[in-house]
Short mmCIF file of C-alpha atoms in Angstrom, two decimals:
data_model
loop_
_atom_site.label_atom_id
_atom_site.label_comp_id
_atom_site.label_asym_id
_atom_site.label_seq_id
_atom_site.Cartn_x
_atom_site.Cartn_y
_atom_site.Cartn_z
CA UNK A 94 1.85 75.01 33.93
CA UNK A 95 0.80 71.81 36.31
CA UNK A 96 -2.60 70.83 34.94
CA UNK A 97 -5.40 68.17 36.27
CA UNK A 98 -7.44 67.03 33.62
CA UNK A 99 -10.60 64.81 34.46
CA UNK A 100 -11.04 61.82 32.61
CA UNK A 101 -15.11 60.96 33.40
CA UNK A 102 -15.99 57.18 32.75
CA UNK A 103 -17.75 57.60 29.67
CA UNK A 104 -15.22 59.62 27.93
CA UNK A 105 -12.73 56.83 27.09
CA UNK A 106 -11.65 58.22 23.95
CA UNK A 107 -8.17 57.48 23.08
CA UNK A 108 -8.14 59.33 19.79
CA UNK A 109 -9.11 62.70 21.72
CA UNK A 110 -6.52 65.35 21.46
CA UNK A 111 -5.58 65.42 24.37
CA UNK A 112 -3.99 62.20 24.66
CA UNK A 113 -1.80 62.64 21.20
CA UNK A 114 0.97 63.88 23.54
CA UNK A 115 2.82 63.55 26.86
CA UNK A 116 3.33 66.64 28.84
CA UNK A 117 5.28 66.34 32.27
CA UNK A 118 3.10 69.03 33.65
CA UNK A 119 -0.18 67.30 32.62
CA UNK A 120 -1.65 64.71 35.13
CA UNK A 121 -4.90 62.79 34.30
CA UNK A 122 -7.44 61.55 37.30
CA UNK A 123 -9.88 59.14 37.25
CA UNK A 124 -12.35 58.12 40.14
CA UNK A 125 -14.53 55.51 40.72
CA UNK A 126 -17.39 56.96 43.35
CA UNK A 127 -20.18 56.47 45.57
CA UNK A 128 -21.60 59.83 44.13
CA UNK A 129 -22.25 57.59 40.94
CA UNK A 130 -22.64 54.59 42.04
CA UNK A 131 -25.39 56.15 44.29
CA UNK A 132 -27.16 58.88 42.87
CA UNK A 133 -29.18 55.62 41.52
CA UNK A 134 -29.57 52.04 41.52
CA UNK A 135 -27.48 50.92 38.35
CA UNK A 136 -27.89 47.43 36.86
CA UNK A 137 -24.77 45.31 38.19
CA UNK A 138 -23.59 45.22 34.80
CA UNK A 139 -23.63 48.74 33.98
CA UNK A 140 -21.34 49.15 37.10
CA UNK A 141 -18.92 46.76 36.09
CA UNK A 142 -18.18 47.58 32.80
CA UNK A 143 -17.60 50.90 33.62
CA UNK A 144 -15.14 50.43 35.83
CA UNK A 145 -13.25 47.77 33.76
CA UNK A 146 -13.34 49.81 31.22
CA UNK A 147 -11.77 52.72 33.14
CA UNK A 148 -9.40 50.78 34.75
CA UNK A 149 -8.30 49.26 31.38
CA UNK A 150 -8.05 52.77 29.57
CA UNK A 151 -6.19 53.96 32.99
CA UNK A 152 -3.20 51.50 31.90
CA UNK A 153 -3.55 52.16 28.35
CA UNK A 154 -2.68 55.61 28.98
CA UNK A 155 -0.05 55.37 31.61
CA UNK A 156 1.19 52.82 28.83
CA UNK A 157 1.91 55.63 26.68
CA UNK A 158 3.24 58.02 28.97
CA UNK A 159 0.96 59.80 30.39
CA UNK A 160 0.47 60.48 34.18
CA UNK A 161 -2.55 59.06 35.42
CA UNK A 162 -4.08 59.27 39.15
CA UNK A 163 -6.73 56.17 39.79
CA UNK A 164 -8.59 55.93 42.86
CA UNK A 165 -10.31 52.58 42.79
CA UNK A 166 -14.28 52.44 45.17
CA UNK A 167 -12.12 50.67 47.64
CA UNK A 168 -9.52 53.37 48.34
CA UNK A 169 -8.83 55.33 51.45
CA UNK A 170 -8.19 57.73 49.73
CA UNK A 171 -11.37 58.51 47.75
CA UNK A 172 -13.70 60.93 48.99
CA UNK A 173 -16.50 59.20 46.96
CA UNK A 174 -17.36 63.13 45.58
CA UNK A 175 -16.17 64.47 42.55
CA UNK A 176 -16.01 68.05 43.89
CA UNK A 177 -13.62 67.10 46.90
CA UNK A 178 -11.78 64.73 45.12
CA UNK A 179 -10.87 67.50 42.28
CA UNK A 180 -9.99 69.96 45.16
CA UNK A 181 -7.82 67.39 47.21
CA UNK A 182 -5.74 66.64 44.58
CA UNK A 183 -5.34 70.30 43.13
CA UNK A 184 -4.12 71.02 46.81
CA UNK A 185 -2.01 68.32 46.69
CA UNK A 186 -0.01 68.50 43.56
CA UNK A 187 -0.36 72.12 43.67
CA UNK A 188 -2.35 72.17 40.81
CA UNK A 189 -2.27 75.90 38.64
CA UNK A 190 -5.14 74.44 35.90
CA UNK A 191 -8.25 72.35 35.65
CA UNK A 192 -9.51 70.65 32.52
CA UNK A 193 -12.41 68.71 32.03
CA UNK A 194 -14.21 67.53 29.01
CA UNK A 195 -17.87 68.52 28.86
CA UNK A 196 -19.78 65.44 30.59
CA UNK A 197 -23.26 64.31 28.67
CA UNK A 198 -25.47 64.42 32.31
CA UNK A 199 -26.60 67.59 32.78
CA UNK A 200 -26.12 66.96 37.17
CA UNK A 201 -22.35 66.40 36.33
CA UNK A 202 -22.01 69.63 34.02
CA UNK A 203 -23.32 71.75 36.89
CA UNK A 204 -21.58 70.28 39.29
CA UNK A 205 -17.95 71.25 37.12
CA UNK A 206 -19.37 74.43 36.43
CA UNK A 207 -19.94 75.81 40.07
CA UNK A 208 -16.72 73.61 41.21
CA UNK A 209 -14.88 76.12 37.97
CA UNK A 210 -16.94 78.89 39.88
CA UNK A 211 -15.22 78.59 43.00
CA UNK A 212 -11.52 77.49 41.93
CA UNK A 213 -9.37 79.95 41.82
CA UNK A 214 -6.83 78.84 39.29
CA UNK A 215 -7.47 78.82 35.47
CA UNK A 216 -10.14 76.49 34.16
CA UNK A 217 -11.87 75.06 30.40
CA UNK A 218 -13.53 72.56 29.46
CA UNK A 219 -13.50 71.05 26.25
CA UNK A 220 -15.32 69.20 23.81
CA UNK A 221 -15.44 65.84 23.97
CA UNK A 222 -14.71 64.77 20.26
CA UNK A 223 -17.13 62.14 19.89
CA UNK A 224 -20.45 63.27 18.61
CA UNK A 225 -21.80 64.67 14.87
CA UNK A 226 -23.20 67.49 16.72
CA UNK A 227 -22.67 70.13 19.37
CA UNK A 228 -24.57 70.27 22.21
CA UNK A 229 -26.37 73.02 20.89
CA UNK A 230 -27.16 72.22 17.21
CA UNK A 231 -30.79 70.38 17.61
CA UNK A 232 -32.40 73.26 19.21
CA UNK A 233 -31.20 75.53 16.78
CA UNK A 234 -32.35 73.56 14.01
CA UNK A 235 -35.47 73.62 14.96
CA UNK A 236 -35.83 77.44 16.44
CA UNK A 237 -38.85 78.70 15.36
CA UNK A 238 -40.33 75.27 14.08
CA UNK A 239 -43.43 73.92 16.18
CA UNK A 240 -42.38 70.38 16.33
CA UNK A 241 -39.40 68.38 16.66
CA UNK A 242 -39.50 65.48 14.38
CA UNK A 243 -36.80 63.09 13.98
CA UNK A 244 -37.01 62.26 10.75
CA UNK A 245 -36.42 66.47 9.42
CA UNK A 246 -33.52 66.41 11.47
CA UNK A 247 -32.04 63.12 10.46
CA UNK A 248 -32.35 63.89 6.52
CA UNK A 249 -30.54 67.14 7.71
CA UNK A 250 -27.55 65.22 9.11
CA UNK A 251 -27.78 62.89 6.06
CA UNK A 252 -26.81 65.44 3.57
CA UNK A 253 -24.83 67.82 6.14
CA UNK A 254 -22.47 64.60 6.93
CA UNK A 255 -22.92 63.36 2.76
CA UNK A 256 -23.90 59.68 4.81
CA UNK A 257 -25.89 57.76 1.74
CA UNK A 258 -27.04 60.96 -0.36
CA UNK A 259 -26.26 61.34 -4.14
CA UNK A 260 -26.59 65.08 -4.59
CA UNK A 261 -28.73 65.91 -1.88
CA UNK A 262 -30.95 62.77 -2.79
CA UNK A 263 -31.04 59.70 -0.81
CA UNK A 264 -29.16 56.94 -2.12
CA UNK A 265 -31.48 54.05 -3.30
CA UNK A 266 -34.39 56.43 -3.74
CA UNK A 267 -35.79 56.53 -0.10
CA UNK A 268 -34.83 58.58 3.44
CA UNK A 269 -36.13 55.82 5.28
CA UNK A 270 -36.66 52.02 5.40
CA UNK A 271 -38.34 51.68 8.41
CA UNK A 272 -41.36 49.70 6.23
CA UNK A 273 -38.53 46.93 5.65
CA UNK A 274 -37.56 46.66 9.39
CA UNK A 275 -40.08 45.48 10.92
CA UNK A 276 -40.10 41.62 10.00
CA UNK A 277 -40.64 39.22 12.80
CA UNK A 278 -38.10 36.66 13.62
CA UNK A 279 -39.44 33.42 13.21
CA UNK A 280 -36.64 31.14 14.61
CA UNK A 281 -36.10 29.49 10.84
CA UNK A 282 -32.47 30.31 10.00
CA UNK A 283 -29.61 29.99 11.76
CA UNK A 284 -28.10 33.30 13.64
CA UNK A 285 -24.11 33.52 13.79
CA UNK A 286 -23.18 33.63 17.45
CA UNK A 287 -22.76 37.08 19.11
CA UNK A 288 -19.22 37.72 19.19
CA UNK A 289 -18.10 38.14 23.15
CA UNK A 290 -14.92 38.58 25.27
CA UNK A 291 -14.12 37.35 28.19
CA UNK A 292 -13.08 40.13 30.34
CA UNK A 293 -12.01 38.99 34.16
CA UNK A 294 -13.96 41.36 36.36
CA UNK A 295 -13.10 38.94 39.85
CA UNK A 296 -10.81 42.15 41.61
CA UNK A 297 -14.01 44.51 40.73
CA UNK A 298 -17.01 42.27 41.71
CA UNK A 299 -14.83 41.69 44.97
CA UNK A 300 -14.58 45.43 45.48
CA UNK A 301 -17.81 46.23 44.82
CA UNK A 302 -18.45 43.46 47.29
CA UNK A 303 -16.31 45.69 50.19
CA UNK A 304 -17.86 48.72 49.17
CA UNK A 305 -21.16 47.33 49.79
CA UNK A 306 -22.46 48.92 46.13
CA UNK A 307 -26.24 48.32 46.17
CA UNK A 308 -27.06 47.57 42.73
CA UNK A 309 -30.08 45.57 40.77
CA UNK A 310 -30.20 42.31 38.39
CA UNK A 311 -27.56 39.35 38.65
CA UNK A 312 -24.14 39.07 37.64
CA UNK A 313 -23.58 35.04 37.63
CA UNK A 314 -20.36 35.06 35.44
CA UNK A 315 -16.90 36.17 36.81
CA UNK A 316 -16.32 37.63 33.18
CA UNK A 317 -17.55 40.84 30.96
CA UNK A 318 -18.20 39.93 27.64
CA UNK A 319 -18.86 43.50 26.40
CA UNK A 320 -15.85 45.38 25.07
CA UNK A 321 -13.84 47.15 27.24
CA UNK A 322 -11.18 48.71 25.51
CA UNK A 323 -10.52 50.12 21.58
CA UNK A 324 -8.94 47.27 20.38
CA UNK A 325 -12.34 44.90 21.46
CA UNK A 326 -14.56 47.58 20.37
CA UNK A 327 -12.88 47.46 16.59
CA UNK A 328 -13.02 43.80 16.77
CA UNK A 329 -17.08 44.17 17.44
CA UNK A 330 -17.75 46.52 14.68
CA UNK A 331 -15.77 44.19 12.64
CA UNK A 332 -18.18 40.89 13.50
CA UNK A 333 -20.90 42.89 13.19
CA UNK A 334 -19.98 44.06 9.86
CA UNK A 335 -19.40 40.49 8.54
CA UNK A 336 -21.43 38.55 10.02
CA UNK A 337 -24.76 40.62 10.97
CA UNK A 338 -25.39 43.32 9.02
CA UNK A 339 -26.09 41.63 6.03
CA UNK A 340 -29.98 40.84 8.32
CA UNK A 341 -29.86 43.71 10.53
CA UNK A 342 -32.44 46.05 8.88
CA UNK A 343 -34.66 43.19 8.89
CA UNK A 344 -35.10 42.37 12.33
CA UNK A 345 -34.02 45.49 14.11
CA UNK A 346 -37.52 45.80 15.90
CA UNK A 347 -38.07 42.10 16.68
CA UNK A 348 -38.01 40.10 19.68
CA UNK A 349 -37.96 36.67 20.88
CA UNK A 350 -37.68 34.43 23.58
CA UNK A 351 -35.12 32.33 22.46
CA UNK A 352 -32.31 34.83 21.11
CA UNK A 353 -30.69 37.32 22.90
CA UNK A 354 -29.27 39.64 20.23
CA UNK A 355 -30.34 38.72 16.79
CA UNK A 356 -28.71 40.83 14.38
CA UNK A 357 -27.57 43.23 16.74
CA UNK A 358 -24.33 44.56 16.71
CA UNK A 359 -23.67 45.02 20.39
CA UNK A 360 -21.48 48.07 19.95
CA UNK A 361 -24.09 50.77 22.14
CA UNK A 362 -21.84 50.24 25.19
CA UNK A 363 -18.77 50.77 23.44
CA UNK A 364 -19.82 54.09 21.84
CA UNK A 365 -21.17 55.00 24.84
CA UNK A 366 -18.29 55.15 26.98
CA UNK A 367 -16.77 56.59 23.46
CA UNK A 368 -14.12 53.85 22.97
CA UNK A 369 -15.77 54.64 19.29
CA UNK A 370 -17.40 57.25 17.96
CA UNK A 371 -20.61 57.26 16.12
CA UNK A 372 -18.41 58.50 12.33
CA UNK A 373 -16.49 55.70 12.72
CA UNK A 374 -18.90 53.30 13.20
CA UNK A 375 -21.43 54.81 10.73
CA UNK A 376 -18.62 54.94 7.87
CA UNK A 377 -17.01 51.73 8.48
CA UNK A 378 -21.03 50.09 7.90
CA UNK A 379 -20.97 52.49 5.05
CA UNK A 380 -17.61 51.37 3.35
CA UNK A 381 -18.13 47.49 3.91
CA UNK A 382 -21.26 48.08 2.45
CA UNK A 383 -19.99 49.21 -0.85
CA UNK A 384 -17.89 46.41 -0.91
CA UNK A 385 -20.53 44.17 -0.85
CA UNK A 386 -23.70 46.13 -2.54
CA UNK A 387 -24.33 42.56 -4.45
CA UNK A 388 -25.24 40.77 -0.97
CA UNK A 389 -26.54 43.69 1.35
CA UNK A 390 -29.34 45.24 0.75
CA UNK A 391 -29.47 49.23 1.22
CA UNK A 392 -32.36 49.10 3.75
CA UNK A 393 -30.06 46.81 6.48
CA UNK A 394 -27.66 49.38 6.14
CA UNK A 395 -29.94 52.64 6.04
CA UNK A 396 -31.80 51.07 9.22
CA UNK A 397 -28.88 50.90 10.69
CA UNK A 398 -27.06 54.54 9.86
CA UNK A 399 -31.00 55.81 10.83
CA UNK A 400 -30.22 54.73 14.89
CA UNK A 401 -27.07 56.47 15.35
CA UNK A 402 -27.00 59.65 13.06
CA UNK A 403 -30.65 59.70 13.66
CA UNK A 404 -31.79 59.05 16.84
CA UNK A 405 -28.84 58.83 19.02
CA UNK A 406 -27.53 62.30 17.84
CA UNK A 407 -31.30 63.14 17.78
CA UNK A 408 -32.06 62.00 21.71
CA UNK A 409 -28.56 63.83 23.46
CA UNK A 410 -29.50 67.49 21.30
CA UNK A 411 -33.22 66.72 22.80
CA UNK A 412 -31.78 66.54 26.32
CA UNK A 413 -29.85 69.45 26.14
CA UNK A 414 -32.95 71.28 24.58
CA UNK A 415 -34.96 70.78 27.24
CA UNK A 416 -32.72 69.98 30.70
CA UNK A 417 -33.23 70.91 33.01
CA UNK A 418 -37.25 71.02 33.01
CA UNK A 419 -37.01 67.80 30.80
CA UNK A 420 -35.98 65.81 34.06
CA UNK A 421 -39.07 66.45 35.99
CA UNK A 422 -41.99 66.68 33.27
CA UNK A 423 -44.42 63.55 33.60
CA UNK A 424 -46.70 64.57 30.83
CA UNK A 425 -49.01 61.14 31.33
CA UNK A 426 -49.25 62.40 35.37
CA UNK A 427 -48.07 59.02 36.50
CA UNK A 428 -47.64 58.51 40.21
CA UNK A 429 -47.31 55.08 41.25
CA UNK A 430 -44.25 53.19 42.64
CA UNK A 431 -42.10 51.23 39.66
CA UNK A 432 -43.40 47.62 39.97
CA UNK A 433 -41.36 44.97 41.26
CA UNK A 434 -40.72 43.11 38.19
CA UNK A 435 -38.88 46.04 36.86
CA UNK A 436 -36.00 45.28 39.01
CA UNK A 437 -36.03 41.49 39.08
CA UNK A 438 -37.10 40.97 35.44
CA UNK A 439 -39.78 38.93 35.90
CA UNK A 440 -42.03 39.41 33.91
CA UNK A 441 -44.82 37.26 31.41
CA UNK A 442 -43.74 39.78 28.51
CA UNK A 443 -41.55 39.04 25.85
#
């Protein structure tokens, strides 16, 4: 059966299922559009790494023998809509099945659903492999309860997920080390340098350039130096593991002028556009850890375990909760205009 599957630019993940075999009759497609490029203004940056990381997963696949379709912002081709897009090229190809994995916007999941609606050849959608939970799992947790507090549902994941419990208990003696986090850094040791790439980006700043792409904030480099593919991402968790995490917990909260990153791994954008998923990272932390309990302390690693299996996998089941009321509530009744300095950056704060 000829089947389109959609391949959204967040769902990068090469060790989905789908992609552990070729299939003549399976074609993947991938756009870059106006509709999301639009729908907001998007920090430059955002926009580019996206779409080098798409275009670099794109090969990857087509690499392994799988049939991809790419339409670039610049092509004729492109619609610039999902929807039509989808529908042009099931026309096309003569398409007999639709695919997608289940997006994490609420706006993109209806807009699959009522394009499913009004298809008439078979459709699914799938999971998207990536996350501890379903989409589902928070709210049910906490039917019935009258608040949603992180911190119950985190020491549920803990021991559901057996991440740093010792029979139920937490390992060390303490759920949480927030108390330890919040240290202020004071500028009097040395930080090892973030670990970058160097990603040429010159074909998509010029295209975004053509397309006339509004975006905000500067892009002044003609490189990416966030990971863009599974191989970089690795390579970051890797650094981070060696290098950072040995002060992370520390200075999680902390700010200052003169350092970027601190002890930060740098790995958000990678999981986000799920070139890693949030086990892998969690239990690699974990494992290099225990290889080195004589030089880490539990509480850098705990801190760290706490944002992703805590309030990462804490925020998306909150979403779902609550979309799609959740978008428009504005419980402090604010009303003004965004100020200017929330575009430009300017600001006296730290």
């Amino acid at each position: 059966m000829k089947t389109l599957r959609l391949i959204l630019g967040d769902q990068l993940n090469s060790q989905h299922s789908w992609f552990q075999n070729t299939n003549n009759e399976m074609t993947y497609c991938m756009f870059e559009m106006r509709q999301e490029t639009d729908y907001v203004k998007h920090h430059i940056q955002k926009v580019i790494g996206f779409f080098a990381a798409m275009r670099a997963f794109a090969v990857i696949l087509e690499s392994q023998g799988h049939k991809v379709i790419y339409y670039k912002i610049t092509d004729d081709n492109n619609t610039q809509d999902l929807t039509k897009n989808i529908e042009t090229l099931i026309n096309e190809k003569n398409i007999e099945s639709f695919e997608y994995m289940q997006p994490d916007e609420y706006r993109l999941d209806k807009q699959l659903q009522d394009l499913c609606n009004k298809l008439s050849i078979k459709t699914n959608a799938v999971d998207t492999e990536h996350f501890y939970t379903t989409r589902d799992e928070l709210k049910s947790f906490f039917e019935g309860k009258k608040q949603y507090l992180m911190e119950n549902f985190y020491r549920h994941m803990r021991k559901k997920h057996d991440v740093l419990v010792v029979s139920d208990q937490p390992e060390g003696g303490k759920w949480n080390y927030d108390k330890s986090n919040r240290k202020k850094w004071k500028g009097d040791e040395e930080i090892p340098h973030y670990k970058s790439f160097r990603n040429a980006v010159d074909e998509i700043l010029n295209d975004l350039e053509a397309a006339q792409v509004k975006t905000f904030g500067h892009f002044t480099t003609k490189t990416f130096s966030y990971p863009i593919d599974r191989e970089q991402a690795l390579e970051q968790l890797t650094y981070f593991c060696e290098q950072l995490l040995i002060k992370f917990g520390d200075f999680q909260d902390a700010m200052h002028t003169e350092e970027e990153y601190l002890y930060h791994s740098r790995i958000s954008f990678a999981m986000n556009i799920k070139l890693v998923s949030p086990k892998e990272v969690v239990d690699t932390v974990i494992d290099y850890y225990r290889a080195h309990k004589s030089e880490i302390d539990i509480s850098q690693v705990e801190g760290f375990v706490r944002q992703i299996l805590g309030w990462r996998e804490y925020m998306r089941g909150m979403y779902w909760a609550l979309m799609p009321d959740y978008k428009s509530e504005n419980y402090l009744e604010n009303s003004n205009t965004l100020p200017e300095f929330f575009w430009t950056g300017n600001t006296k704060m730290n």
